[in-house]
Amino acid sequence: MRSAFDFAPFRRSTVGFDRLFDMLENSGTGQAQENYPPFDLIRLGENDYRIELAVAGFQPNEIDITAQQNVLIVSGKKKEESDNKGSDYIYRGIATRSFERRFALADHIQVRGADLKDGLLAIELVREIPEAMKPRKISIGGEQPASQQTLEAQREAENA
């Protein structure tokens, strides 16, 4: 099933966004989205983010966080509780089912760390753009940027 929106005009006028358009076109297809566990996405700063997942009842050793290229996978598998074998639940409202939540990450997003406190799993993310990818001023006429001139001057001093 194709998306109701046609991305062809954007594909013609952009370079390197194929992955984004593919993701947008395929987002409505496939299996239904799972709503468990609920989560919040928080922007802390220009390059800092946090994902908070409500994982009440899970211990840190029952949760697995895997960062792959452009994908963050958070999964949880509740261990069998032997303590409550004799217990007879009248109502069980705290979900203890296994889950897997996937988050698509933009390029250069790194997982800084994770913490579990009061039933909330907080995953800290940061965008770390490599120096070579940051914008730089290009001069016309063959002049080198000042930083390049400084590097060459240092090399000449080392060779002398």
JSON list of C-alpha atoms in Angstrom, two decimals:
[
{"chain": "A", "resi": 1, "resn": "MET", "atom": "CA", "xyz": [0.00, 0.00, 0.00]},
{"chain": "A", "resi": 2, "resn": "ARG", "atom": "CA", "xyz": [1.39, 3.36, -1.01]},
{"chain": "A", "resi": 3, "resn": "SER", "atom": "CA", "xyz": [1.13, 6.55, 0.98]},
{"chain": "A", "resi": 4, "resn": "ALA", "atom": "CA", "xyz": [-1.69, 8.96, 0.15]},
{"chain": "A", "resi": 5, "resn": "PHE", "atom": "CA", "xyz": [0.93, 11.68, -0.30]},
{"chain": "A", "resi": 6, "resn": "ASP", "atom": "CA", "xyz": [3.13, 11.72, -3.41]},
{"chain": "A", "resi": 7, "resn": "PHE", "atom": "CA", "xyz": [6.79, 12.45, -2.57]},
{"chain": "A", "resi": 8, "resn": "ALA", "atom": "CA", "xyz": [7.98, 12.35, -6.22]},
{"chain": "A", "resi": 9, "resn": "PRO", "atom": "CA", "xyz": [8.40, 16.17, -6.56]},
{"chain": "A", "resi": 10, "resn": "PHE", "atom": "CA", "xyz": [10.55, 16.21, -3.42]},
{"chain": "A", "resi": 11, "resn": "ARG", "atom": "CA", "xyz": [12.62, 13.24, -4.57]},
{"chain": "A", "resi": 12, "resn": "ARG", "atom": "CA", "xyz": [13.46, 15.08, -7.79]},
{"chain": "A", "resi": 13, "resn": "SER", "atom": "CA", "xyz": [14.72, 18.21, -6.03]},
{"chain": "A", "resi": 14, "resn": "THR", "atom": "CA", "xyz": [16.66, 16.68, -3.12]},
{"chain": "A", "resi": 15, "resn": "VAL", "atom": "CA", "xyz": [19.81, 14.63, -2.80]},
{"chain": "A", "resi": 16, "resn": "GLY", "atom": "CA", "xyz": [20.45, 12.03, -0.12]},
{"chain": "A", "resi": 17, "resn": "PHE", "atom": "CA", "xyz": [16.97, 11.95, 1.45]},
{"chain": "A", "resi": 18, "resn": "ASP", "atom": "CA", "xyz": [15.92, 8.60, -0.05]},
{"chain": "A", "resi": 19, "resn": "ARG", "atom": "CA", "xyz": [15.90, 6.88, 3.34]},
{"chain": "A", "resi": 20, "resn": "LEU", "atom": "CA", "xyz": [13.61, 9.56, 4.79]},
{"chain": "A", "resi": 21, "resn": "PHE", "atom": "CA", "xyz": [11.12, 9.36, 1.92]},
{"chain": "A", "resi": 22, "resn": "ASP", "atom": "CA", "xyz": [11.11, 5.55, 2.05]},
{"chain": "A", "resi": 23, "resn": "MET", "atom": "CA", "xyz": [10.41, 5.69, 5.77]},
{"chain": "A", "resi": 24, "resn": "LEU", "atom": "CA", "xyz": [7.54, 8.17, 5.28]},
{"chain": "A", "resi": 25, "resn": "GLU", "atom": "CA", "xyz": [6.01, 6.15, 2.46]},
{"chain": "A", "resi": 26, "resn": "ASN", "atom": "CA", "xyz": [6.19, 2.88, 4.39]},
{"chain": "A", "resi": 27, "resn": "SER", "atom": "CA", "xyz": [5.12, 4.23, 7.78]},
{"chain": "A", "resi": 28, "resn": "GLY", "atom": "CA", "xyz": [1.45, 3.40, 7.22]},
{"chain": "A", "resi": 29, "resn": "THR", "atom": "CA", "xyz": [2.06, -0.14, 6.02]},
{"chain": "A", "resi": 30, "resn": "GLY", "atom": "CA", "xyz": [2.82, -3.33, 7.86]},
{"chain": "A", "resi": 31, "resn": "GLN", "atom": "CA", "xyz": [1.59, -4.34, 11.25]},
{"chain": "A", "resi": 32, "resn": "ALA", "atom": "CA", "xyz": [-0.45, -2.12, 13.53]},
{"chain": "A", "resi": 33, "resn": "GLN", "atom": "CA", "xyz": [1.53, 0.09, 15.85]},
{"chain": "A", "resi": 34, "resn": "GLU", "atom": "CA", "xyz": [1.84, -1.18, 19.40]},
{"chain": "A", "resi": 35, "resn": "ASN", "atom": "CA", "xyz": [0.93, 1.30, 22.15]},
{"chain": "A", "resi": 36, "resn": "TYR", "atom": "CA", "xyz": [2.75, -0.43, 24.98]},
{"chain": "A", "resi": 37, "resn": "PRO", "atom": "CA", "xyz": [4.66, 0.83, 26.82]},
{"chain": "A", "resi": 38, "resn": "PRO", "atom": "CA", "xyz": [3.62, 4.49, 26.62]},
{"chain": "A", "resi": 39, "resn": "PHE", "atom": "CA", "xyz": [6.48, 6.94, 26.11]},
{"chain": "A", "resi": 40, "resn": "ASP", "atom": "CA", "xyz": [7.39, 10.63, 25.90]},
{"chain": "A", "resi": 41, "resn": "LEU", "atom": "CA", "xyz": [9.89, 12.27, 23.54]},
{"chain": "A", "resi": 42, "resn": "ILE", "atom": "CA", "xyz": [11.48, 15.33, 25.09]},
{"chain": "A", "resi": 43, "resn": "ARG", "atom": "CA", "xyz": [13.75, 17.91, 23.47]},
{"chain": "A", "resi": 44, "resn": "LEU", "atom": "CA", "xyz": [16.14, 19.20, 26.14]},
{"chain": "A", "resi": 45, "resn": "GLY", "atom": "CA", "xyz": [18.23, 21.46, 23.92]},
{"chain": "A", "resi": 46, "resn": "GLU", "atom": "CA", "xyz": [19.28, 21.99, 20.36]},
{"chain": "A", "resi": 47, "resn": "ASN", "atom": "CA", "xyz": [21.17, 18.68, 20.26]},
{"chain": "A", "resi": 48, "resn": "ASP", "atom": "CA", "xyz": [19.91, 16.88, 23.40]},
{"chain": "A", "resi": 49, "resn": "TYR", "atom": "CA", "xyz": [16.88, 14.61, 23.65]},
{"chain": "A", "resi": 50, "resn": "ARG", "atom": "CA", "xyz": [15.32, 12.19, 26.13]},
{"chain": "A", "resi": 51, "resn": "ILE", "atom": "CA", "xyz": [12.96, 9.26, 25.63]},
{"chain": "A", "resi": 52, "resn": "GLU", "atom": "CA", "xyz": [10.97, 8.30, 28.72]},
{"chain": "A", "resi": 53, "resn": "LEU", "atom": "CA", "xyz": [9.14, 4.96, 28.75]},
{"chain": "A", "resi": 54, "resn": "ALA", "atom": "CA", "xyz": [6.67, 3.90, 31.45]},
{"chain": "A", "resi": 55, "resn": "VAL", "atom": "CA", "xyz": [7.91, 0.42, 32.40]},
{"chain": "A", "resi": 56, "resn": "ALA", "atom": "CA", "xyz": [6.32, -0.06, 35.83]},
{"chain": "A", "resi": 57, "resn": "GLY", "atom": "CA", "xyz": [7.05, -3.47, 37.30]},
{"chain": "A", "resi": 58, "resn": "PHE", "atom": "CA", "xyz": [10.17, -4.15, 35.23]},
{"chain": "A", "resi": 59, "resn": "GLN", "atom": "CA", "xyz": [13.61, -4.48, 36.80]},
{"chain": "A", "resi": 60, "resn": "PRO", "atom": "CA", "xyz": [16.77, -3.18, 35.06]},
{"chain": "A", "resi": 61, "resn": "ASN", "atom": "CA", "xyz": [17.89, -6.75, 34.28]},
{"chain": "A", "resi": 62, "resn": "GLU", "atom": "CA", "xyz": [14.58, -7.40, 32.46]},
{"chain": "A", "resi": 63, "resn": "ILE", "atom": "CA", "xyz": [15.04, -4.51, 30.00]},
{"chain": "A", "resi": 64, "resn": "ASP", "atom": "CA", "xyz": [17.37, -4.58, 27.00]},
{"chain": "A", "resi": 65, "resn": "ILE", "atom": "CA", "xyz": [18.39, -1.41, 25.12]},
{"chain": "A", "resi": 66, "resn": "THR", "atom": "CA", "xyz": [20.14, -1.88, 21.77]},
{"chain": "A", "resi": 67, "resn": "ALA", "atom": "CA", "xyz": [21.45, 0.97, 19.62]},
{"chain": "A", "resi": 68, "resn": "GLN", "atom": "CA", "xyz": [22.03, 0.00, 16.00]},
{"chain": "A", "resi": 69, "resn": "GLN", "atom": "CA", "xyz": [22.67, 2.28, 13.07]},
{"chain": "A", "resi": 70, "resn": "ASN", "atom": "CA", "xyz": [19.72, 4.70, 12.98]},
{"chain": "A", "resi": 71, "resn": "VAL", "atom": "CA", "xyz": [17.53, 2.46, 15.18]},
{"chain": "A", "resi": 72, "resn": "LEU", "atom": "CA", "xyz": [17.09, 2.26, 18.95]},
{"chain": "A", "resi": 73, "resn": "ILE", "atom": "CA", "xyz": [15.38, -0.91, 20.18]},
{"chain": "A", "resi": 74, "resn": "VAL", "atom": "CA", "xyz": [14.02, -1.10, 23.73]},
{"chain": "A", "resi": 75, "resn": "SER", "atom": "CA", "xyz": [12.66, -4.49, 24.75]},
{"chain": "A", "resi": 76, "resn": "GLY", "atom": "CA", "xyz": [11.49, -5.96, 27.99]},
{"chain": "A", "resi": 77, "resn": "LYS", "atom": "CA", "xyz": [10.79, -9.51, 29.06]},
{"chain": "A", "resi": 78, "resn": "LYS", "atom": "CA", "xyz": [9.30, -10.08, 32.48]},
{"chain": "A", "resi": 79, "resn": "LYS", "atom": "CA", "xyz": [10.72, -13.04, 34.35]},
{"chain": "A", "resi": 80, "resn": "GLU", "atom": "CA", "xyz": [8.29, -15.50, 35.88]},
{"chain": "A", "resi": 81, "resn": "GLU", "atom": "CA", "xyz": [7.46, -14.55, 39.43]},
{"chain": "A", "resi": 82, "resn": "SER", "atom": "CA", "xyz": [7.68, -17.54, 41.73]},
{"chain": "A", "resi": 83, "resn": "ASP", "atom": "CA", "xyz": [6.69, -15.41, 44.74]},
{"chain": "A", "resi": 84, "resn": "ASN", "atom": "CA", "xyz": [3.07, -15.07, 43.59]},
{"chain": "A", "resi": 85, "resn": "LYS", "atom": "CA", "xyz": [2.45, -18.70, 42.57]},
{"chain": "A", "resi": 86, "resn": "GLY", "atom": "CA", "xyz": [-0.02, -19.16, 45.39]},
{"chain": "A", "resi": 87, "resn": "SER", "atom": "CA", "xyz": [-1.58, -15.71, 44.85]},
{"chain": "A", "resi": 88, "resn": "ASP", "atom": "CA", "xyz": [-4.96, -15.45, 43.23]},
{"chain": "A", "resi": 89, "resn": "TYR", "atom": "CA", "xyz": [-5.31, -12.12, 41.43]},
{"chain": "A", "resi": 90, "resn": "ILE", "atom": "CA", "xyz": [-8.77, -10.60, 41.47]},
{"chain": "A", "resi": 91, "resn": "TYR", "atom": "CA", "xyz": [-7.68, -7.95, 38.99]},
{"chain": "A", "resi": 92, "resn": "ARG", "atom": "CA", "xyz": [-4.28, -7.49, 37.36]},
{"chain": "A", "resi": 93, "resn": "GLY", "atom": "CA", "xyz": [-3.93, -3.98, 35.93]},
{"chain": "A", "resi": 94, "resn": "ILE", "atom": "CA", "xyz": [-0.16, -3.68, 35.86]},
{"chain": "A", "resi": 95, "resn": "ALA", "atom": "CA", "xyz": [0.96, -4.99, 32.51]},
{"chain": "A", "resi": 96, "resn": "THR", "atom": "CA", "xyz": [3.79, -7.49, 32.70]},
{"chain": "A", "resi": 97, "resn": "ARG", "atom": "CA", "xyz": [3.75, -8.61, 29.09]},
{"chain": "A", "resi": 98, "resn": "SER", "atom": "CA", "xyz": [6.87, -8.55, 26.97]},
{"chain": "A", "resi": 99, "resn": "PHE", "atom": "CA", "xyz": [7.39, -5.57, 24.69]},
{"chain": "A", "resi": 100, "resn": "GLU", "atom": "CA", "xyz": [9.64, -4.22, 21.96]},
{"chain": "A", "resi": 101, "resn": "ARG", "atom": "CA", "xyz": [9.68, -0.54, 21.02]},
{"chain": "A", "resi": 102, "resn": "ARG", "atom": "CA", "xyz": [11.66, 0.73, 18.03]},
{"chain": "A", "resi": 103, "resn": "PHE", "atom": "CA", "xyz": [12.73, 4.33, 17.51]},
{"chain": "A", "resi": 104, "resn": "ALA", "atom": "CA", "xyz": [14.15, 5.57, 14.22]},
{"chain": "A", "resi": 105, "resn": "LEU", "atom": "CA", "xyz": [17.15, 7.79, 14.90]},
{"chain": "A", "resi": 106, "resn": "ALA", "atom": "CA", "xyz": [18.47, 10.51, 12.62]},
{"chain": "A", "resi": 107, "resn": "ASP", "atom": "CA", "xyz": [22.07, 10.43, 11.47]},
{"chain": "A", "resi": 108, "resn": "HIS", "atom": "CA", "xyz": [24.65, 11.29, 14.14]},
{"chain": "A", "resi": 109, "resn": "ILE", "atom": "CA", "xyz": [22.26, 10.65, 17.09]},
{"chain": "A", "resi": 110, "resn": "GLN", "atom": "CA", "xyz": [24.11, 8.77, 19.83]},
{"chain": "A", "resi": 111, "resn": "VAL", "atom": "CA", "xyz": [22.75, 7.16, 23.00]},
{"chain": "A", "resi": 112, "resn": "ARG", "atom": "CA", "xyz": [24.46, 8.82, 25.96]},
{"chain": "A", "resi": 113, "resn": "GLY", "atom": "CA", "xyz": [22.97, 6.65, 28.70]},
{"chain": "A", "resi": 114, "resn": "ALA", "atom": "CA", "xyz": [19.87, 5.23, 30.37]},
{"chain": "A", "resi": 115, "resn": "ASP", "atom": "CA", "xyz": [18.41, 5.26, 33.87]},
{"chain": "A", "resi": 116, "resn": "LEU", "atom": "CA", "xyz": [15.44, 3.49, 35.47]},
{"chain": "A", "resi": 117, "resn": "LYS", "atom": "CA", "xyz": [13.80, 5.34, 38.34]},
{"chain": "A", "resi": 118, "resn": "ASP", "atom": "CA", "xyz": [10.26, 5.23, 39.74]},
{"chain": "A", "resi": 119, "resn": "GLY", "atom": "CA", "xyz": [9.00, 3.05, 36.88]},
{"chain": "A", "resi": 120, "resn": "LEU", "atom": "CA", "xyz": [10.27, 5.42, 34.17]},
{"chain": "A", "resi": 121, "resn": "LEU", "atom": "CA", "xyz": [13.10, 4.41, 31.85]},
{"chain": "A", "resi": 122, "resn": "ALA", "atom": "CA", "xyz": [14.90, 7.57, 30.69]},
{"chain": "A", "resi": 123, "resn": "ILE", "atom": "CA", "xyz": [17.20, 7.25, 27.68]},
{"chain": "A", "resi": 124, "resn": "GLU", "atom": "CA", "xyz": [19.45, 10.24, 26.98]},
{"chain": "A", "resi": 125, "resn": "LEU", "atom": "CA", "xyz": [20.31, 11.00, 23.35]},
{"chain": "A", "resi": 126, "resn": "VAL", "atom": "CA", "xyz": [22.66, 13.56, 21.83]},
{"chain": "A", "resi": 127, "resn": "ARG", "atom": "CA", "xyz": [23.30, 14.69, 18.27]},
{"chain": "A", "resi": 128, "resn": "GLU", "atom": "CA", "xyz": [27.07, 14.71, 17.72]},
{"chain": "A", "resi": 129, "resn": "ILE", "atom": "CA", "xyz": [27.83, 16.11, 14.30]},
{"chain": "A", "resi": 130, "resn": "PRO", "atom": "CA", "xyz": [31.40, 15.32, 13.20]},
{"chain": "A", "resi": 131, "resn": "GLU", "atom": "CA", "xyz": [33.61, 18.35, 12.58]},
{"chain": "A", "resi": 132, "resn": "ALA", "atom": "CA", "xyz": [33.88, 17.46, 8.90]},
{"chain": "A", "resi": 133, "resn": "MET", "atom": "CA", "xyz": [30.06, 17.61, 8.59]},
{"chain": "A", "resi": 134, "resn": "LYS", "atom": "CA", "xyz": [29.64, 21.04, 10.22]},
{"chain": "A", "resi": 135, "resn": "PRO", "atom": "CA", "xyz": [29.06, 24.03, 7.95]},
{"chain": "A", "resi": 136, "resn": "ARG", "atom": "CA", "xyz": [32.19, 25.90, 6.88]},
{"chain": "A", "resi": 137, "resn": "LYS", "atom": "CA", "xyz": [32.82, 28.98, 4.80]},
{"chain": "A", "resi": 138, "resn": "ILE", "atom": "CA", "xyz": [34.19, 28.33, 1.32]},
{"chain": "A", "resi": 139, "resn": "SER", "atom": "CA", "xyz": [36.18, 31.19, -0.12]},
{"chain": "A", "resi": 140, "resn": "ILE", "atom": "CA", "xyz": [36.26, 32.02, -3.81]},
{"chain": "A", "resi": 141, "resn": "GLY", "atom": "CA", "xyz": [39.56, 32.58, -5.59]},
{"chain": "A", "resi": 142, "resn": "GLY", "atom": "CA", "xyz": [41.71, 29.83, -4.17]},
{"chain": "A", "resi": 143, "resn": "GLU", "atom": "CA", "xyz": [42.27, 31.29, -0.69]},
{"chain": "A", "resi": 144, "resn": "GLN", "atom": "CA", "xyz": [42.37, 28.74, 2.08]},
{"chain": "A", "resi": 145, "resn": "PRO", "atom": "CA", "xyz": [40.34, 29.17, 5.26]},
{"chain": "A", "resi": 146, "resn": "ALA", "atom": "CA", "xyz": [42.28, 30.53, 8.22]},
{"chain": "A", "resi": 147, "resn": "SER", "atom": "CA", "xyz": [42.16, 27.19, 10.05]},
{"chain": "A", "resi": 148, "resn": "GLN", "atom": "CA", "xyz": [43.69, 25.42, 7.02]},
{"chain": "A", "resi": 149, "resn": "GLN", "atom": "CA", "xyz": [46.45, 28.05, 6.81]},
{"chain": "A", "resi": 150, "resn": "THR", "atom": "CA", "xyz": [47.19, 27.53, 10.51]},
{"chain": "A", "resi": 151, "resn": "LEU", "atom": "CA", "xyz": [47.45, 23.75, 10.05]},
{"chain": "A", "resi": 152, "resn": "GLU", "atom": "CA", "xyz": [49.88, 24.13, 7.15]},
{"chain": "A", "resi": 153, "resn": "ALA", "atom": "CA", "xyz": [51.98, 26.62, 9.14]},
{"chain": "A", "resi": 154, "resn": "GLN", "atom": "CA", "xyz": [52.19, 24.12, 12.02]},
{"chain": "A", "resi": 155, "resn": "ARG", "atom": "CA", "xyz": [53.27, 21.34, 9.65]},
{"chain": "A", "resi": 156, "resn": "GLU", "atom": "CA", "xyz": [55.97, 23.52, 8.13]},
{"chain": "A", "resi": 157, "resn": "ALA", "atom": "CA", "xyz": [57.25, 24.42, 11.63]},
{"chain": "A", "resi": 158, "resn": "GLU", "atom": "CA", "xyz": [57.40, 20.72, 12.58]},
{"chain": "A", "resi": 159, "resn": "ASN", "atom": "CA", "xyz": [59.33, 19.82, 9.42]},
{"chain": "A", "resi": 160, "resn": "ALA", "atom": "CA", "xyz": [61.87, 22.64, 9.89]}
]
